[in-house]
Each structure stands twice: as C-alpha cells, then as structure tokens.
mmCIF file of C-alpha atoms in Angstrom:
data_model
loop_
_atom_site.group_PDB
_atom_site.id
_atom_site.type_symbol
_atom_site.label_atom_id
_atom_site.label_comp_id
_atom_site.label_asym_id
_atom_site.label_seq_id
_atom_site.Cartn_x
_atom_site.Cartn_y
_atom_site.Cartn_z
ATOM 1 C CA MET A 549 -8.034 20.296 13.781
ATOM 2 C CA PRO A 550 -8.234 16.593 14.690
ATOM 3 C CA SER A 551 -5.063 15.015 16.029
ATOM 4 C CA SER A 552 -3.393 12.690 13.539
ATOM 5 C CA SER A 553 -2.696 10.168 16.314
ATOM 6 C CA GLN A 554 -6.384 9.869 17.126
ATOM 7 C CA LYS A 555 -8.348 6.922 15.808
ATOM 8 C CA LEU A 556 -11.547 7.664 13.949
ATOM 9 C CA GLY A 557 -14.639 5.564 13.543
ATOM 10 C CA SER A 558 -14.680 3.897 16.957
ATOM 11 C CA ASN A 559 -17.771 5.616 18.388
ATOM 12 C CA HIS A 560 -20.482 5.704 15.766
ATOM 13 C CA LYS A 561 -23.886 7.159 16.486
ATOM 14 C CA ARG A 562 -26.877 5.761 14.630
ATOM 15 C CA ILE A 563 -28.275 8.445 12.303
ATOM 16 C CA ALA A 564 -31.964 8.470 11.419
ATOM 17 C CA ARG A 565 -32.624 7.785 7.756
ATOM 18 C CA SER A 566 -34.722 10.934 7.436
ATOM 19 C CA ILE A 567 -31.780 13.244 8.140
ATOM 20 C CA ASN A 568 -30.515 14.950 5.019
ATOM 21 C CA PHE A 569 -26.939 15.893 5.973
ATOM 22 C CA LYS A 570 -24.527 17.501 3.560
ATOM 23 C CA PHE A 571 -21.521 19.764 3.883
ATOM 24 C CA GLU A 572 -18.533 20.903 1.882
ATOM 25 C CA ILE A 573 -15.189 22.225 3.058
ATOM 26 C CA GLU A 574 -12.353 23.337 0.815
ATOM 27 C CA ILE A 575 -9.547 25.178 2.553
ATOM 28 C CA SER A 576 -7.186 27.013 0.241
ATOM 29 C CA ASP A 577 -3.511 27.220 1.067
ATOM 30 C CA THR A 578 -0.602 29.215 -0.189
ATOM 31 C CA PHE A 579 0.942 26.218 -1.919
ATOM 32 C CA LEU A 580 -1.892 24.730 -3.947
ATOM 33 C CA MET A 581 -4.772 26.350 -5.772
ATOM 34 C CA ASP A 582 -8.137 24.606 -5.449
ATOM 35 C CA ASP A 583 -7.987 23.433 -9.062
ATOM 36 C CA ASP A 584 -4.668 21.685 -8.354
ATOM 37 C CA LYS A 585 -5.894 19.684 -5.372
ATOM 38 C CA PHE A 586 -6.782 16.013 -5.428
ATOM 39 C CA LYS A 587 -10.552 15.645 -5.059
ATOM 40 C CA VAL A 588 -11.770 13.258 -2.342
ATOM 41 C CA LEU A 589 -15.397 12.198 -1.896
ATOM 42 C CA LEU A 590 -16.230 10.885 1.592
ATOM 43 C CA VAL A 591 -19.371 8.810 2.128
ATOM 44 C CA ASP A 592 -20.472 7.734 5.608
ATOM 45 C CA LYS A 593 -23.621 7.824 7.700
ATOM 46 C CA ASP A 594 -21.803 9.410 10.660
ATOM 47 C CA PRO A 595 -21.673 13.230 10.269
ATOM 48 C CA GLN A 596 -19.174 13.646 13.111
ATOM 49 C CA LEU A 597 -16.710 11.293 11.423
ATOM 50 C CA LEU A 598 -17.197 13.118 8.127
ATOM 51 C CA ARG A 599 -16.533 16.512 9.701
ATOM 52 C CA ARG A 600 -13.289 15.365 11.286
ATOM 53 C CA LEU A 601 -12.080 13.600 8.154
ATOM 54 C CA THR A 602 -12.936 16.607 6.007
ATOM 55 C CA GLU A 603 -11.051 19.000 8.255
ATOM 56 C CA PHE A 604 -8.009 16.718 8.471
ATOM 57 C CA LEU A 605 -7.756 16.080 4.729
ATOM 58 C CA SER A 606 -8.502 19.675 3.751
ATOM 59 C CA ASP A 607 -5.710 20.930 5.986
ATOM 60 C CA ARG A 608 -3.352 18.573 4.161
ATOM 61 C CA GLY A 609 -4.020 19.789 0.661
ATOM 62 C CA PHE A 610 -7.059 17.835 -0.516
ATOM 63 C CA ALA A 611 -10.332 19.189 -1.870
ATOM 64 C CA VAL A 612 -13.033 17.348 0.064
ATOM 65 C CA LYS A 613 -16.781 16.867 -0.229
ATOM 66 C CA ALA A 614 -18.894 14.584 1.943
ATOM 67 C CA GLU A 615 -22.194 12.736 1.581
ATOM 68 C CA THR A 616 -24.185 10.422 3.853
ATOM 69 C CA SER A 617 -26.040 8.206 1.391
ATOM 70 C CA VAL A 618 -25.624 6.285 -1.843
ATOM 71 C CA LYS A 619 -28.192 8.529 -3.525
ATOM 72 C CA SER A 620 -26.469 11.813 -2.711
ATOM 73 C CA ALA A 621 -23.035 10.336 -3.442
ATOM 74 C CA ARG A 622 -24.194 9.224 -6.901
ATOM 75 C CA SER A 623 -25.165 12.782 -7.757
ATOM 76 C CA ARG A 624 -21.877 14.104 -6.412
ATOM 77 C CA LEU A 625 -19.892 11.636 -8.526
ATOM 78 C CA PHE A 626 -21.455 12.901 -11.744
ATOM 79 C CA GLU A 627 -21.153 16.612 -10.972
ATOM 80 C CA TRP A 628 -17.734 16.694 -9.270
ATOM 81 C CA HIS A 629 -15.668 13.751 -10.629
ATOM 82 C CA PRO A 630 -13.489 12.971 -7.585
ATOM 83 C CA LYS A 631 -10.134 11.238 -7.872
ATOM 84 C CA ILE A 632 -10.586 9.239 -4.649
ATOM 85 C CA VAL A 633 -13.765 7.836 -3.116
ATOM 86 C CA LEU A 634 -13.660 6.730 0.532
ATOM 87 C CA SER A 635 -16.973 5.131 1.473
ATOM 88 C CA ASP A 636 -18.390 3.230 4.396
ATOM 89 C CA LEU A 637 -19.339 -0.317 3.471
ATOM 90 C CA ILE A 638 -22.874 -0.150 4.893
ATOM 91 C CA LEU A 639 -24.940 2.989 4.239
ATOM 92 C CA SER A 640 -28.544 3.878 5.031
ATOM 93 C CA ASP A 641 -29.764 3.220 1.484
ATOM 94 C CA GLY A 642 -27.319 0.615 0.215
ATOM 95 C CA SER A 643 -23.657 -0.310 0.131
ATOM 96 C CA GLY A 644 -20.482 1.530 -0.722
ATOM 97 C CA LEU A 645 -19.917 -1.192 -3.297
ATOM 98 C CA ASP A 646 -22.970 0.144 -5.159
ATOM 99 C CA LEU A 647 -20.964 3.307 -5.848
ATOM 100 C CA LEU A 648 -18.023 1.267 -7.084
ATOM 101 C CA LYS A 649 -20.263 -0.624 -9.515
ATOM 102 C CA LEU A 650 -21.600 2.684 -10.806
ATOM 103 C CA ILE A 651 -18.067 3.941 -11.484
ATOM 104 C CA GLN A 652 -17.104 0.665 -13.149
ATOM 105 C CA HIS A 653 -20.048 0.850 -15.560
ATOM 106 C CA GLU A 654 -20.114 4.599 -16.272
ATOM 107 C CA SER A 655 -17.245 5.599 -18.535
ATOM 108 C CA SER A 656 -17.906 9.298 -17.867
ATOM 109 C CA LEU A 657 -16.916 8.761 -14.212
ATOM 110 C CA GLN A 658 -13.595 7.093 -14.991
ATOM 111 C CA HIS A 659 -11.694 10.018 -16.503
ATOM 112 C CA ASP A 660 -10.198 11.484 -13.303
ATOM 113 C CA PHE A 661 -11.051 8.663 -10.913
ATOM 114 C CA THR A 662 -8.195 6.444 -9.672
ATOM 115 C CA THR A 663 -8.981 4.962 -6.259
ATOM 116 C CA PHE A 664 -11.975 3.474 -4.446
ATOM 117 C CA MET A 665 -11.524 2.722 -0.753
ATOM 118 C CA ILE A 666 -13.914 1.063 1.691
ATOM 119 C CA MET A 667 -13.953 1.736 5.431
ATOM 120 C CA SER A 668 -15.765 -0.658 7.740
ATOM 121 C CA ALA A 669 -15.781 -2.116 11.242
ATOM 122 C CA HIS A 670 -16.160 -5.572 9.670
ATOM 123 C CA SER A 671 -12.599 -6.858 9.789
ATOM 124 C CA GLN A 672 -13.071 -10.485 8.761
ATOM 125 C CA ARG A 673 -10.542 -11.532 6.130
ATOM 126 C CA ALA A 674 -13.359 -12.901 3.940
ATOM 127 C CA ASN A 675 -14.985 -9.450 3.787
ATOM 128 C CA VAL A 676 -11.704 -7.819 2.824
ATOM 129 C CA ARG A 677 -11.003 -10.432 0.149
ATOM 130 C CA GLN A 678 -14.495 -10.085 -1.332
ATOM 131 C CA ALA A 679 -14.174 -6.297 -1.504
ATOM 132 C CA ILE A 680 -10.753 -6.475 -3.182
ATOM 133 C CA GLN A 681 -12.071 -9.000 -5.703
ATOM 134 C CA SER A 682 -14.926 -6.584 -6.481
ATOM 135 C CA GLY A 683 -12.397 -3.931 -7.466
ATOM 136 C CA VAL A 684 -11.869 -2.044 -4.204
ATOM 137 C CA ASP A 685 -8.342 -0.604 -4.018
ATOM 138 C CA ASP A 686 -8.096 -0.607 -0.232
ATOM 139 C CA TYR A 687 -10.120 -1.787 2.763
ATOM 140 C CA ILE A 688 -9.718 0.331 5.897
ATOM 141 C CA ILE A 689 -10.803 -1.164 9.194
ATOM 142 C CA LYS A 690 -12.471 1.132 11.722
ATOM 143 C CA PRO A 691 -11.219 2.574 13.977
ATOM 144 C CA PHE A 692 -8.232 3.859 12.024
ATOM 145 C CA ASP A 693 -5.367 6.286 12.529
ATOM 146 C CA LEU A 694 -5.502 9.500 10.504
ATOM 147 C CA ASP A 695 -1.843 9.374 9.496
ATOM 148 C CA ASP A 696 -2.322 5.780 8.329
ATOM 149 C CA LEU A 697 -5.202 6.963 6.155
ATOM 150 C CA LEU A 698 -3.110 9.797 4.708
ATOM 151 C CA ASN A 699 -0.319 7.320 3.993
ATOM 152 C CA LYS A 700 -2.755 5.142 2.059
ATOM 153 C CA PHE A 701 -3.969 8.133 0.039
ATOM 154 C CA VAL A 702 -0.421 9.045 -0.950
ATOM 155 C CA PHE A 703 0.292 5.428 -1.863
ATOM 156 C CA HIS A 704 -2.726 5.025 -4.120
ATOM 157 C CA LEU A 705 -2.179 8.364 -5.851
ATOM 158 C CA GLN A 706 1.131 7.158 -7.265
ATOM 159 C CA ASN A 707 1.528 6.061 -10.851
ATOM 160 C CA PHE A 708 2.604 2.454 -10.361
ATOM 161 C CA ARG A 709 5.177 1.065 -12.754
ATOM 162 C CA GLN A 710 4.027 -2.172 -14.342
ATOM 163 C CA ILE A 711 6.607 -4.955 -14.065
ATOM 164 C CA PRO A 712 6.122 -8.072 -16.234
ATOM 165 C CA THR A 713 6.826 -11.261 -14.319
ATOM 166 C CA ILE A 714 9.962 -13.208 -15.097
ATOM 167 C CA ASN A 715 8.260 -16.250 -16.532
ATOM 168 C CA LYS A 716 6.435 -14.092 -19.076
ATOM 169 C CA LYS A 717 9.426 -12.110 -20.260
ATOM 170 C CA ASP A 718 11.073 -12.878 -23.581
ATOM 171 C CA TYR A 719 14.769 -13.612 -23.113
ATOM 172 C CA ASN A 720 15.637 -14.245 -26.735
ATOM 173 C CA GLN A 721 18.186 -11.424 -26.794
ATOM 174 C CA THR A 722 21.650 -12.652 -25.840
ATOM 175 C CA ASP A 723 22.540 -9.740 -23.543
ATOM 176 C CA GLU A 724 19.291 -10.000 -21.611
ATOM 177 C CA ALA A 725 19.551 -13.761 -21.280
ATOM 178 C CA SER A 726 23.165 -13.546 -20.086
ATOM 179 C CA LEU A 727 22.289 -10.935 -17.494
ATOM 180 C CA PHE A 728 19.352 -12.961 -16.231
ATOM 181 C CA LEU A 729 21.484 -16.089 -15.854
ATOM 182 C CA HIS A 730 24.275 -14.151 -14.166
ATOM 183 C CA LEU A 731 21.962 -12.567 -11.588
ATOM 184 C CA THR A 732 20.261 -15.869 -10.888
ATOM 185 C CA ASP A 733 23.625 -17.577 -10.470
ATOM 186 C CA LEU A 734 24.800 -14.976 -7.949
ATOM 187 C CA LEU A 735 21.710 -15.342 -5.798
ATOM 188 C CA LEU A 736 21.556 -19.125 -5.990
ATOM 189 C CA ARG A 737 25.217 -19.420 -5.020
ATOM 190 C CA GLN A 738 24.505 -17.330 -1.942
ATOM 191 C CA ALA A 739 21.377 -19.308 -1.090
ATOM 192 C CA LEU A 740 23.152 -22.676 -1.407
ATOM 193 C CA LYS A 741 26.235 -21.865 0.667
ATOM 194 C CA GLY A 742 24.977 -24.009 3.527
ATOM 195 C CA LEU A 743 24.731 -21.161 6.030
ATOM 196 C CA SER A 744 22.019 -20.856 8.646
ATOM 197 C CA LEU A 745 18.644 -19.542 7.499
ATOM 198 C CA GLU A 746 19.242 -16.296 9.391
ATOM 199 C CA ASN A 747 22.622 -15.687 7.743
ATOM 200 C CA THR A 748 21.375 -16.715 4.300
ATOM 201 C CA LEU A 749 18.454 -14.281 4.343
ATOM 202 C CA PHE A 750 20.598 -11.485 5.753
ATOM 203 C CA ASN A 751 23.231 -11.989 3.048
ATOM 204 C CA LEU A 752 20.568 -11.927 0.321
ATOM 205 C CA VAL A 753 19.107 -8.586 1.425
ATOM 206 C CA GLN A 754 22.654 -7.257 1.778
ATOM 207 C CA MET A 755 23.336 -8.202 -1.846
ATOM 208 C CA VAL A 756 20.185 -6.416 -3.005
ATOM 209 C CA SER A 757 20.994 -3.292 -1.009
ATOM 210 C CA LEU A 758 24.602 -3.127 -2.213
ATOM 211 C CA LYS A 759 23.699 -3.614 -5.879
ATOM 212 C CA THR A 760 20.951 -0.966 -5.850
ATOM 213 C CA LYS A 761 22.481 1.383 -3.241
ATOM 214 C CA GLY A 762 19.253 1.023 -1.285
ATOM 215 C CA VAL A 763 18.916 2.502 2.187
ATOM 216 C CA ARG A 764 16.770 -0.289 3.585
ATOM 217 C CA CYS A 765 15.997 -3.781 2.342
ATOM 218 C CA ASN A 766 13.669 -5.915 4.474
ATOM 219 C CA VAL A 767 11.906 -9.229 4.423
ATOM 220 C CA VAL A 768 8.619 -8.913 6.317
ATOM 221 C CA HIS A 769 6.423 -11.823 7.402
ATOM 222 C CA CYS A 770 2.698 -10.950 7.303
ATOM 223 C CA VAL A 771 1.719 -12.830 10.453
ATOM 224 C CA GLU A 772 -1.829 -11.511 10.889
ATOM 225 C CA ASP A 773 -4.191 -9.138 9.075
ATOM 226 C CA GLU A 774 -2.680 -6.056 10.713
ATOM 227 C CA LYS A 775 0.564 -7.453 12.113
ATOM 228 C CA GLY A 776 3.872 -8.038 10.402
ATOM 229 C CA THR A 777 7.210 -9.226 11.768
ATOM 230 C CA ILE A 778 10.596 -8.269 10.347
ATOM 231 C CA VAL A 779 12.472 -11.392 9.293
ATOM 232 C CA THR A 780 15.704 -9.651 8.312
ATOM 233 C CA SER A 781 16.956 -6.176 7.449
ATOM 234 C CA ASN A 782 20.166 -5.167 5.739
ATOM 235 C CA ASP A 783 20.783 -2.134 7.965
ATOM 236 C CA ASP A 784 20.212 -3.782 11.353
ATOM 237 C CA ARG A 785 20.514 -7.478 12.141
ATOM 238 C CA ASN A 786 18.829 -6.831 15.489
ATOM 239 C CA ALA A 787 15.643 -5.758 13.680
ATOM 240 C CA SER A 788 14.670 -9.417 13.271
ATOM 241 C CA GLY A 789 11.585 -10.146 15.360
ATOM 242 C CA ILE A 790 10.347 -6.551 15.524
ATOM 243 C CA ASN A 791 6.587 -6.360 15.023
ATOM 244 C CA ILE A 792 5.096 -3.678 12.769
ATOM 245 C CA ASN A 793 1.577 -2.372 12.220
ATOM 246 C CA LEU A 794 0.761 -3.208 8.601
ATOM 247 C CA ASN A 795 -1.810 -0.397 8.461
ATOM 248 C CA ARG A 796 1.165 1.968 8.273
ATOM 249 C CA TYR A 797 2.527 0.192 5.212
ATOM 250 C CA PRO A 798 -0.130 0.315 2.467
ATOM 251 C CA GLU A 799 2.394 -0.962 -0.083
ATOM 252 C CA ILE A 800 2.706 -4.235 1.874
ATOM 253 C CA LEU A 801 -1.063 -4.603 2.220
ATOM 254 C CA HIS A 802 -1.494 -3.972 -1.497
ATOM 255 C CA VAL A 803 0.974 -6.723 -2.387
ATOM 256 C CA ARG A 804 -0.709 -9.091 0.067
ATOM 257 C CA ASN A 805 -4.156 -8.362 -1.361
ATOM 258 C CA THR A 806 -3.176 -8.515 -5.039
ATOM 259 C CA GLY A 807 -0.060 -10.696 -5.232
ATOM 260 C CA SER A 808 1.491 -8.165 -7.614
ATOM 261 C CA ILE A 809 4.777 -6.271 -7.446
ATOM 262 C CA VAL A 810 4.532 -2.606 -6.430
ATOM 263 C CA VAL A 811 7.021 -0.084 -7.811
ATOM 264 C CA ILE A 812 6.679 3.602 -6.931
ATOM 265 C CA GLU A 813 9.161 6.137 -8.259
ATOM 266 C CA ASN A 814 9.829 9.875 -8.149
ATOM 267 C CA ILE A 815 7.209 10.893 -5.582
ATOM 268 C CA ASP A 816 8.449 14.488 -5.472
ATOM 269 C CA LYS A 817 7.760 14.995 -9.177
ATOM 270 C CA ASN A 818 4.082 15.690 -8.467
ATOM 271 C CA LYS A 819 3.637 19.030 -6.684
ATOM 272 C CA ASN A 820 0.346 17.891 -5.117
ATOM 273 C CA LEU A 821 1.963 14.843 -3.538
ATOM 274 C CA ARG A 822 5.018 16.853 -2.571
ATOM 275 C CA PHE A 823 2.816 19.173 -0.518
ATOM 276 C CA ILE A 824 0.906 16.279 1.068
ATOM 277 C CA LYS A 825 4.084 14.289 1.734
ATOM 278 C CA GLN A 826 5.437 16.960 4.088
ATOM 279 C CA HIS A 827 2.781 15.915 6.624
ATOM 280 C CA LEU A 828 4.052 12.321 6.720
ATOM 281 C CA LYS A 829 7.232 11.543 8.611
ATOM 282 C CA SER A 830 7.025 7.918 7.439
ATOM 283 C CA ILE A 831 7.745 8.845 3.806
ATOM 284 C CA GLN A 832 11.464 9.522 3.639
ATOM 285 C CA PHE A 833 12.069 8.116 0.175
ATOM 286 C CA ASN A 834 11.262 8.791 -3.464
ATOM 287 C CA ALA A 835 11.318 5.236 -4.800
ATOM 288 C CA ILE A 836 10.281 1.863 -3.388
ATOM 289 C CA ILE A 837 9.706 -1.660 -4.680
ATOM 290 C CA VAL A 838 7.779 -4.385 -2.850
ATOM 291 C CA CYS A 839 7.699 -7.986 -4.114
ATOM 292 C CA PRO A 840 5.590 -10.885 -2.810
ATOM 293 C CA VAL A 841 7.376 -13.744 -1.048
ATOM 294 C CA TYR A 842 5.895 -17.230 -0.735
ATOM 295 C CA LYS A 843 6.523 -20.219 1.516
ATOM 296 C CA ASN A 844 5.465 -23.646 0.295
ATOM 297 C CA GLY A 845 3.200 -22.014 -2.272
ATOM 298 C CA GLU A 846 1.348 -19.817 0.250
ATOM 299 C CA PHE A 847 1.741 -16.070 0.627
ATOM 300 C CA PHE A 848 4.319 -15.393 3.340
ATOM 301 C CA GLY A 849 5.176 -11.713 3.183
ATOM 302 C CA VAL A 850 7.240 -9.286 1.140
ATOM 303 C CA LEU A 851 10.713 -8.235 0.118
ATOM 304 C CA SER A 852 10.869 -4.435 0.157
ATOM 305 C CA LEU A 853 13.583 -1.993 -0.853
ATOM 306 C CA ARG A 854 13.669 1.776 -0.459
ATOM 307 C CA LEU A 855 16.053 4.034 -2.309
ATOM 308 C CA PRO A 856 17.530 7.195 -0.743
ATOM 309 C CA GLU A 857 15.713 10.482 -1.305
ATOM 310 C CA ASN A 858 18.195 11.570 -3.970
ATOM 311 C CA HIS A 859 17.644 8.397 -6.008
ATOM 312 C CA ASN A 860 14.329 8.612 -7.858
ATOM 313 C CA PHE A 861 14.234 5.622 -10.195
ATOM 314 C CA PHE A 862 15.067 1.930 -10.469
ATOM 315 C CA THR A 863 16.867 0.703 -13.561
ATOM 316 C CA ASP A 864 15.374 -2.286 -15.365
ATOM 317 C CA ASN A 865 18.338 -4.394 -14.269
ATOM 318 C CA GLU A 866 17.792 -3.418 -10.631
ATOM 319 C CA LEU A 867 14.122 -4.322 -10.815
ATOM 320 C CA ARG A 868 14.924 -7.673 -12.368
ATOM 321 C CA PHE A 869 17.579 -8.416 -9.749
ATOM 322 C CA ILE A 870 15.191 -7.611 -6.880
ATOM 323 C CA GLU A 871 12.435 -9.756 -8.352
ATOM 324 C CA ILE A 872 14.814 -12.686 -8.807
ATOM 325 C CA CYS A 873 15.875 -12.277 -5.185
ATOM 326 C CA SER A 874 12.247 -12.499 -4.032
ATOM 327 C CA HIS A 875 11.942 -15.830 -5.855
ATOM 328 C CA VAL A 876 15.170 -17.111 -4.300
ATOM 329 C CA ILE A 877 14.006 -16.048 -0.826
ATOM 330 C CA SER A 878 10.749 -17.919 -1.430
ATOM 331 C CA MET A 879 12.780 -20.997 -2.349
ATOM 332 C CA VAL A 880 14.967 -20.673 0.757
ATOM 333 C CA LEU A 881 11.979 -20.238 3.085
ATOM 334 C CA SER A 882 10.321 -23.308 1.569
ATOM 335 C CA SER A 883 13.388 -25.473 2.174
ATOM 336 C CA GLN A 884 13.036 -28.300 4.681
ATOM 337 C CA ASN A 885 16.697 -28.091 5.746
ATOM 338 C CA TYR A 886 16.371 -25.603 8.586
ATOM 339 C CA GLY A 887 14.263 -27.568 11.079
ATOM 340 C CA GLU A 888 13.632 -25.755 14.352
ATOM 341 C CA ASN A 889 15.200 -22.538 13.033
ATOM 342 C CA SER A 890 12.683 -22.134 10.206
ATOM 343 C CA ASN A 891 10.787 -19.403 12.114
ATOM 344 C CA TYR A 892 13.612 -17.860 14.127
ATOM 345 C CA TRP A 893 12.201 -14.311 13.790
ATOM 346 C CA LEU A 894 8.966 -15.269 15.558
ATOM 347 C CA LYS A 895 10.863 -16.671 18.529
ATOM 348 C CA SER A 896 12.573 -13.344 19.096
ATOM 349 C CA ALA A 897 9.416 -11.263 18.570
#
C-alpha cells in the first residue's frame, strides 16, 4: 500500500500511444458494500501512478476504475457513471477537459456525477484559473500528497449549503432587520475602537468564536498559490505568522478560486464519508464555514470557523454573523490607518 506521506506524480514515464492499458481494482471491506462506495474514475497516461492511486483510494473505501486515454474514459463514463473524475490535463489523445465537456453536455452522465478534478504539473495560476472557469472543481498540482488528495475528495463530496449574500437578502421583516443591524453594530464598534490592527483582528475572531461556540476561528492570508499565513487565531495569539500548506485546506482553495462562501455541515451523517474520514487526522470537526476576505478590493484570504465535533450545524443567525464579520475584517484590512503594522503577520512568519 502506498504511503500517504509520499508524493505522487513526480516521476512520470512517457508511455507509447500504442499501449492499451486498463485495470480495475475494487477492494471490499467489512464496513461498506461495493454498491455503497463512492465511484472514482482515474484518467492518466502513467500506469504506475494509476496503480498507486487505485490501491490507495480502494483501501480507503472508494470504488476505483482507471483509464489511460480520453477514448477509453468516455466509454467508462457511460457504462459506470462515476461520482468523481480525476483526470490528467494532457492525455495521449486529447485533454482531460474534453471529458468535462462531455459530462457538461450529456445529461445522462450528470445523475450521479458531482466532481471533476484535474491533475497536472502545469502550476501557472493562469492555467488553474482557466480550468476553474471551464467548470473544473479542483486543480491538483503534481507532485501531490496522497492525504491532501483524500482531503480534497472528502471536501468535494459534501453537500454544500448555499448562503445568499447579504446585499441580496430581503430584510423587510422587522425581526430580521433588527438582528442584522444589531450584529453589524457590535462588529463595527469593535473595529472602530482605535486598537492596533493585531488586537482588532484578534478581538473580532474572539467575538465570532464566543457567539458560535467555535473551537477555532482564523483569518488566513493566501500569500502564494500553495502558501498561506495565519493572520490571527482565537485560540492562540502566537499562531500569527505561521505558514500553512494550502493544499491541505481544500475549503480555502475553493473559496479563493470561486469567491463564494463554503459551509459544510454534519459530515458524520453520511456513512461513506464517515468511513473515509477515519483515515484523515486533519478532519476533527463536523461543521465548518469559510468566507472570503478582501483587501482594497482584491482577494486577500479567508475567515474560517470550525465547530466542535458534537456541534453539527450552524444556525442562520450564526452564519449571518460570521459573514458580516468577514466584511468588517475586509474593511479593517483595507484601512489606511495602520501604516507599518498593516502586514504584521508577515514580519513574524
């Protein structure tokens, strides 16, 4: 079984176009019957990579089939109807995006399908942006860590809760309008107290954590494509300046790529995900919300909040409060009043 700490995709061998390679592995386990497993279709021209991915994912509760070309993958899509497709960008007879277009235009393929992911050694931001705009759900840069890949699978298999943005919500009802104004007033009062930027941001995430009983509330600055830096954290003021690998946080990457709020709730409700989750030490929660944060109109990073494992859902009021806080944090970060301290977390990184 491949080690989960090992990176895959770093040593590709060129495969002759004439090779017709195909294999299938489905390992049953005592917890999930084959019919209950999430179906994953892997498409890549490297048979060694496919073997290792198939073994790793099968051992963790997925049903896996693998193909090496667009042509064979097309046939597999129609006969097997996978839930996830993970395809290399460049294949011997076309592009992984050709498979995505097929799914987008064939209604018969959309019944069970939820996620299309591209893997590629081409890491330029323009390539990632183009793929996301084409409808790709995630772009995985080779080489990648197996646990990071599993984390992304679990993330994309969630049923995301749709949250309407504040400026589109109807506040005609008196109770709703009063609550909205009250929450905004609380956050603005905190933001305008005249404290240092560091203390202001820390107090804001403290307010969010206390109101929601969250176990961890962070502001993360997305510094580079794969690098983030913690700006502030409610549970540890010394966390400021700590760098994180964004590949381990698919929820942050999703918000960065789409600009939308991510809300995931009640992970343990699904027995398939519950079985898969036991292989991931990084998932110690059942509910999480991640909101985009902006600085001077440009994407800056995220505000994220995790609830304890025994707390499965956010109330509507909690969601609204957290979203308002993300707007206030954006306003604070965009302020010109902090001078040399405006990037204090980078100086301590």
